[in-house]
Every structure is written in structure tokens, then in C-alpha cells.
Coordinates of C-alpha atoms and ligand atoms in Angstrom, one line a residue:
M1 CA 26.4 4.5 -9.8
G2 CA 26.1 7.8 -7.6
T3 CA 23.7 7.9 -4.6
I4 CA 20.0 7.5 -4.7
I5 CA 17.5 9.5 -2.9
A6 CA 14.0 8.4 -2.0
V7 CA 11.3 10.3 -1.1
D8 CA 8.1 9.0 0.8
I9 CA 4.7 10.9 0.6
G10 CA 2.7 9.8 3.6
G11 CA -0.5 11.3 4.9
T12 CA 1.3 12.6 8.0
H13 CA 5.2 12.7 7.1
L14 CA 7.0 13.7 4.0
R15 CA 10.2 11.7 4.4
A16 CA 13.5 12.0 2.2
A17 CA 16.7 9.5 2.3
L18 CA 20.0 9.5 0.5
Y19 CA 21.1 5.9 -0.1
E20 CA 24.7 4.5 -1.2
P21 CA 24.7 1.8 -3.8
E22 CA 23.9 -1.6 -2.2
N23 CA 23.2 -0.2 1.4
T24 CA 19.4 0.0 2.6
Q25 CA 20.7 2.1 5.5
P26 CA 20.5 5.5 4.4
I27 CA 23.2 8.1 4.9
I28 CA 20.8 10.2 6.1
H29 CA 16.9 10.9 6.3
K30 CA 15.0 13.3 7.0
R31 CA 11.2 13.8 7.8
I32 CA 9.0 16.8 8.1
R33 CA 5.2 17.1 8.4
T34 CA 3.4 16.9 5.0
N35 CA 0.3 19.1 5.9
T36 CA -1.4 17.9 2.8
G37 CA -4.6 20.3 3.5
E38 CA -2.1 23.2 2.9
P39 CA -0.6 24.4 -0.3
G40 CA 2.8 24.3 -1.3
V41 CA 3.8 20.4 -0.6
Y42 CA 5.7 20.1 -3.9
G43 CA 7.8 23.3 -2.5
R44 CA 8.2 21.5 0.6
M45 CA 9.3 18.5 -0.9
E46 CA 12.0 20.3 -3.1
A47 CA 13.1 22.0 0.1
L48 CA 13.4 18.4 2.2
I49 CA 15.6 17.2 -1.1
E50 CA 17.7 19.7 -1.1
S51 CA 18.4 19.7 2.6
I52 CA 20.0 15.9 2.2
W53 CA 21.6 16.4 -1.1
P54 CA 25.0 15.6 -1.1
K55 CA 27.6 18.3 -0.9
K56 CA 30.2 16.0 -2.7
G57 CA 29.6 13.2 -5.4
N58 CA 26.8 13.0 -7.4
V59 CA 23.2 11.3 -7.3
T60 CA 21.9 9.1 -10.1
A61 CA 18.2 9.2 -9.8
I62 CA 15.2 9.9 -7.4
G63 CA 12.7 7.7 -6.2
V64 CA 9.5 8.7 -4.9
A65 CA 6.6 6.8 -3.3
S66 CA 3.3 8.9 -3.7
P67 CA -0.3 8.3 -3.2
G68 CA -2.0 7.7 -6.6
P69 CA -3.7 7.1 -8.9
L70 CA -1.0 8.4 -10.8
D71 CA 0.9 7.7 -14.1
P72 CA 4.0 6.0 -13.5
Y73 CA 5.4 6.2 -17.2
T74 CA 4.9 9.9 -17.2
G75 CA 5.1 10.8 -13.6
Y76 CA 1.9 12.8 -13.5
I77 CA -0.2 12.4 -10.1
L78 CA -3.7 12.5 -12.1
K79 CA -5.2 13.5 -8.8
T80 CA -5.1 12.3 -5.2
P81 CA -7.9 12.9 -2.5
N82 CA -5.2 13.7 -0.1
I83 CA -3.4 16.6 -1.8
K84 CA -6.3 18.4 -3.6
E85 CA -3.8 21.1 -5.5
W86 CA -2.2 18.0 -7.1
Q87 CA -4.6 17.8 -10.3
N88 CA -2.9 16.3 -13.0
F89 CA 0.5 17.3 -11.8
P90 CA 4.0 16.6 -13.4
L91 CA 5.6 15.3 -10.1
G92 CA 8.3 13.8 -12.0
P93 CA 8.9 16.0 -14.7
N94 CA 9.2 18.8 -12.3
L95 CA 11.7 16.9 -10.2
S96 CA 13.8 15.9 -12.8
K97 CA 13.8 19.4 -14.2
H98 CA 14.8 21.2 -11.0
F99 CA 17.4 18.5 -9.7
N100 CA 18.5 17.5 -13.4
V101 CA 18.5 13.8 -12.5
P102 CA 15.6 11.1 -13.8
A103 CA 12.9 11.1 -10.8
F104 CA 10.8 7.9 -10.9
V105 CA 7.3 8.2 -9.2
D106 CA 5.1 5.0 -8.2
N107 CA 2.1 4.5 -5.8
D108 CA 2.7 3.6 -2.5
A109 CA 1.3 0.4 -2.5
N110 CA 3.4 -0.7 -6.2
L111 CA 6.4 0.3 -4.3
A112 CA 5.8 -1.4 -0.9
A113 CA 5.4 -4.6 -3.2
L114 CA 8.5 -3.9 -4.9
G115 CA 10.4 -3.0 -1.3
E116 CA 9.2 -6.2 0.2
W117 CA 10.1 -8.1 -2.9
K118 CA 13.8 -6.5 -3.2
F119 CA 14.9 -6.0 0.3
G120 CA 12.0 -7.6 2.4
V121 CA 10.0 -10.9 3.4
G122 CA 9.4 -11.3 -0.4
K123 CA 13.4 -11.8 -1.4
G124 CA 14.0 -14.6 -3.8
H125 CA 10.3 -15.0 -4.7
H126 CA 9.5 -14.1 -8.3
H127 CA 6.0 -14.2 -8.1
L128 CA 4.5 -11.8 -5.3
L129 CA 1.3 -10.5 -4.1
Y130 CA 1.0 -7.6 -1.6
L131 CA -1.8 -5.8 0.2
T132 CA -2.1 -3.4 2.3
L133 CA -5.3 -3.1 4.8
S134 CA -5.2 -0.2 6.4
T135 CA -7.6 3.2 5.9
G136 CA -8.2 1.9 2.1
V137 CA -6.7 -1.2 0.8
G138 CA -3.9 -0.8 -1.8
G139 CA -1.9 -3.8 -3.7
G140 CA 0.9 -4.7 -5.7
V141 CA 1.9 -7.5 -8.1
I142 CA 5.6 -8.7 -8.8
T143 CA 5.2 -11.3 -11.4
D144 CA 8.3 -12.8 -13.2
D145 CA 10.4 -10.4 -10.9
R146 CA 8.7 -7.6 -12.4
L147 CA 6.1 -4.9 -11.3
L148 CA 2.9 -5.3 -12.9
Q149 CA 2.1 -1.8 -14.3
G150 CA -0.5 -2.4 -17.0
Y151 CA -1.2 -0.2 -20.4
H152 CA -2.1 3.0 -18.4
G153 CA 0.1 2.1 -15.0
L154 CA -3.2 1.3 -13.2
G155 CA -2.5 -2.1 -12.5
A156 CA -2.9 -4.0 -9.5
E157 CA -5.6 -1.1 -7.8
L158 CA -6.5 -4.5 -5.8
G159 CA -8.5 -2.7 -3.3
H160 CA -11.1 -1.8 -6.1
T161 CA -12.0 -5.1 -7.2
I162 CA -15.4 -6.3 -6.7
V163 CA -16.0 -9.0 -4.4
D164 CA -19.8 -8.3 -4.1
P165 CA -21.6 -6.2 -6.4
N166 CA -24.5 -5.7 -3.8
G167 CA -22.1 -4.6 -1.2
P168 CA -21.3 -1.2 0.8
L169 CA -19.9 1.6 -1.1
C170 CA -16.2 2.0 -1.1
S171 CA -14.4 5.4 -0.8
C172 CA -14.1 5.5 -4.6
G173 CA -18.3 5.9 -5.0
F174 CA -18.8 2.2 -6.3
A175 CA -20.1 -0.7 -5.0
G176 CA -18.7 -4.0 -3.1
H177 CA -15.2 -3.4 -3.3
L178 CA -12.7 -5.4 -1.7
E179 CA -12.0 -2.2 0.4
S180 CA -15.6 -1.6 1.7
F181 CA -15.5 -4.8 3.5
S182 CA -11.7 -5.4 4.7
S183 CA -10.4 -1.8 5.3
G184 CA -10.2 -0.5 8.9
P185 CA -13.1 2.3 8.0
A186 CA -15.2 -0.7 6.6
V187 CA -14.6 -2.9 9.8
V188 CA -16.0 0.4 11.7
K189 CA -18.8 1.1 9.5
Y190 CA -20.4 -2.6 9.9
V191 CA -20.1 -2.5 13.7
V192 CA -21.9 1.2 13.7
E193 CA -24.8 -0.2 11.3
E194 CA -25.3 -3.4 13.3
L195 CA -25.4 -1.2 16.6
Q196 CA -27.9 1.0 14.9
A197 CA -29.9 -2.4 13.9
G198 CA -29.9 -3.1 17.8
A199 CA -27.3 -5.4 17.9
S200 CA -26.1 -6.2 21.6
S201 CA -22.2 -5.7 22.3
S202 CA -19.8 -4.0 24.5
L203 CA -19.2 -1.4 22.2
K204 CA -21.4 1.6 21.9
L205 CA -22.6 4.2 19.0
E206 CA -21.7 6.9 21.4
N207 CA -18.0 5.5 21.8
D208 CA -15.0 6.7 19.5
L209 CA -15.1 3.6 17.4
S210 CA -11.9 2.8 15.3
A211 CA -10.7 -0.7 13.9
R212 CA -8.3 -0.7 16.9
V213 CA -11.0 -0.1 19.3
V214 CA -13.0 -3.2 17.7
A215 CA -10.2 -5.1 17.7
D216 CA -9.7 -4.7 21.3
A217 CA -13.6 -5.7 21.9
A218 CA -12.9 -8.8 19.7
T219 CA -10.0 -10.0 22.0
H220 CA -12.2 -9.4 24.9
G221 CA -14.6 -11.9 23.4
D222 CA -17.4 -9.7 22.0
A223 CA -19.2 -11.5 19.5
L224 CA -20.3 -8.2 17.3
A225 CA -16.7 -7.1 17.3
I226 CA -15.6 -10.6 16.3
S227 CA -18.1 -11.0 13.5
A228 CA -17.1 -7.6 12.1
Y229 CA -13.4 -9.0 11.7
K230 CA -14.9 -12.4 10.5
R231 CA -16.3 -10.7 7.7
A232 CA -13.6 -8.7 6.9
G233 CA -11.5 -12.2 6.4
E234 CA -13.9 -13.6 4.7
Y235 CA -14.4 -11.0 1.7
L236 CA -10.5 -11.0 1.8
G237 CA -10.2 -14.7 1.2
I238 CA -12.6 -14.3 -1.6
A239 CA -10.9 -11.4 -2.9
V240 CA -7.5 -13.4 -2.6
T241 CA -8.8 -16.2 -4.4
N242 CA -9.5 -14.1 -7.2
F243 CA -5.7 -12.8 -7.0
L244 CA -4.5 -16.2 -6.9
V245 CA -6.1 -17.4 -10.0
A246 CA -5.0 -14.3 -11.7
F247 CA -1.5 -13.9 -10.7
D248 CA -0.3 -17.6 -9.0
P249 CA 2.1 -16.1 -6.6
S250 CA 4.7 -18.0 -4.4
I251 CA 3.8 -15.4 -1.8
V252 CA 1.4 -13.3 -0.5
V253 CA 2.3 -10.4 1.8
F254 CA 0.2 -8.2 4.1
G255 CA 0.9 -4.7 5.2
G256 CA -0.8 -1.8 7.0
G257 CA -2.5 -1.6 10.6
V258 CA -5.5 -3.6 9.9
S259 CA -3.4 -6.9 9.3
Q260 CA -1.9 -6.8 13.0
V261 CA -4.8 -8.0 14.4
G262 CA -3.8 -11.4 13.4
P263 CA -6.0 -14.6 14.2
L264 CA -9.0 -12.7 14.4
L265 CA -8.9 -11.6 10.7
F266 CA -6.5 -14.5 9.4
D267 CA -8.3 -17.7 10.5
A268 CA -11.5 -16.1 8.9
F269 CA -9.2 -15.3 5.8
K270 CA -7.8 -18.6 5.5
A271 CA -11.0 -20.8 5.9
S272 CA -12.4 -18.5 3.3
L273 CA -9.5 -19.4 0.7
Q274 CA -9.4 -22.9 1.4
K275 CA -13.0 -23.3 0.8
R276 CA -13.1 -21.2 -2.3
I277 CA -9.8 -21.8 -4.3
F278 CA -10.6 -24.0 -7.3
H279 CA -7.4 -26.2 -7.3
P280 CA -5.5 -27.0 -4.3
R281 CA -2.2 -27.0 -6.3
Y282 CA -2.5 -22.9 -5.7
L283 CA -2.0 -23.2 -2.4
E284 CA 1.0 -25.8 -2.5
N285 CA 4.2 -24.4 -0.6
L286 CA 2.1 -20.5 -0.9
K287 CA 3.5 -18.6 1.8
I288 CA 1.6 -16.0 3.5
E289 CA 3.5 -13.3 5.6
M290 CA 3.5 -9.9 7.2
A291 CA 5.3 -7.2 5.8
A292 CA 8.8 -6.7 7.1
L293 CA 9.7 -3.2 6.0
G294 CA 7.1 -1.4 8.1
D295 CA 7.2 2.3 8.1
D296 CA 10.3 2.2 5.7
A297 CA 8.5 0.7 3.0
G298 CA 7.9 3.5 1.0
L299 CA 11.4 4.9 1.2
L300 CA 12.8 1.6 0.4
G301 CA 10.3 0.8 -2.2
A302 CA 11.1 4.1 -4.0
L303 CA 15.0 2.9 -3.6
A304 CA 14.2 -0.1 -5.6
L305 CA 12.1 2.0 -7.9
A306 CA 15.0 4.0 -8.7
Q307 CA 17.4 1.3 -9.1
I308 CA 15.3 -0.9 -11.6
S309 CA 14.6 2.1 -13.7
I310 CA 17.9 3.4 -14.5
Ligands
LIG401 ZN1 -13.5 1.3 -4.5

């Protein structure tokens, strides 16, 4: 087997790295700004890959972690809110044609799940559930050592599962999805609405409110800020109760900035889960862990994807 090139298309950075077989430390790694708002993202990506292409030896495959929704079977990006020029865009086929190697594409949350399973905190587990809590909520599922993709390749869009049909609007436009309760913007939105309704808090509407600012206020004892995270944890527990019943994992892995707040979120999450799970056996030996791969989750997931696909 030759080398593998992994690419991670992030909101801020485009990253590419060249890996030898059986080594998760790249030979070379480069990143440039994605500039998602400007045209030419694909051209910049091609140039970035060319810049790390090995002078000697061959490349076996390219793996790409991309924002979705996308079709992992064809490598087409259906449309992605961040990169408007990519509408039904043949990302995988274009790369494969240009570089003359197989190119595999999957969404960033699925690949973070795959990366954690192969190289990270999920190593040795055969049934893994991954959730990233960030600007949005993304999910990935490994079942029987395989990444769950689904018929259309749209499986495991766990942020868009309904936890309250009468709940707030999600970024996708539908009501009551997990993302509309447990993402960073959802925490902030709840605080803003409570302040507008006259709730007392050290936080003020004129402040530059972010999930981080709300977390800081909560650690200083602010009741509204605490309740915002409790609510996010409560609904996260409802969602994960459903996921346990569906997938019965041995480990649940949390990534993303919102998951960094610790007990503020997870005490309420665990209480909600324990209260709701219909059979205690789901929780026996169930590990709940923080993601281990950090910023490299996309690249290592793309590496894992290429390795399992060739
Ligand atoms: Zn949604």
C-alpha cells in the first residue's frame, strides 16, 4: 500500500496531510484558509493537495471530510450552507479524475466517529455513538465495526432527530430537533429569550453573548446560565436515550466546543438518561467519553475512510 492523502474541509481552514501506511503522524501537513464565502474553494483544495503530493512513491487514495449533506456513495456534495457554489457538486469524482486515484468523501461528523473508533477513544469498541455539540449537532454511528451510512447515505444525521415536536426551530427550518436545544447557538437563543421575557441574570442582552460567555456566567453561579445548560443536557439525554435504544453502543463519544463545559451539561444529561432509559441493561458498562482526536478528527477520519474503502 502506498501513501494516503487526507483532506479536511473546515469552516475556517482547508487542511491536507500525507500519511504512510500504519502511521497516524503525517509526513507532511499543510493548511490554508477555506474562505468559504469566496468562489474557487475546489481549485484551492486541488492546489493544496498538489503541494503535498509525494515526489517519489505513489498515492493509493484520497479521503475527504466535508460538510454535508452529501452522498458518500457517489462523492457528490448535495449542497452545503457554508460553500454556496457546491450544489450537487461532484467533489469525489473531480478529485479522482484530476489525481487519477480513488477519492472517498464523507461528512465530517461521520468521519469524526470513524476516526475516534479507529485511532481515538473508541479503539477496541465495536459499537460506538459519536455526537459533536458545536454550532450545530452532528452524529456518527459505528455498528458491528462498520460506519452506518444508510440507503441514501444520509444515516446518522442525529442532530436533526426530533426531541420535542413543539420545540424551537432548528437551523434546518424544522421544529424541535436536538440541535435546536443542545447546540451552542441554541443555548444562547434560550438565554436571549429568557432575558427578553424579563429573567434576572448577570448576562445582559447588550452583551456579546456566546455559548462560552454563558458557560462562564454559569460557573460563577448565574441561575439563568445554569438553567440554559441544564436544559441543553436534559434534551441531550432524551436524544441519547433514543439513540441507545436504536443502536445499543458500548461507548458514547462527545466532541465539539459545547461538550467542553463538563458537569454543567453532563450532570443534567446523565440524570435525564438514567431517568428515561426503559431498561437498565443499556447503561451496563456503557462508557461516556470525550473525543480524543481534537482538531485532527477530520483528517484522521478521512485517513480511516480511505483505509477502509480501498
Ligand atoms: Zn434540524
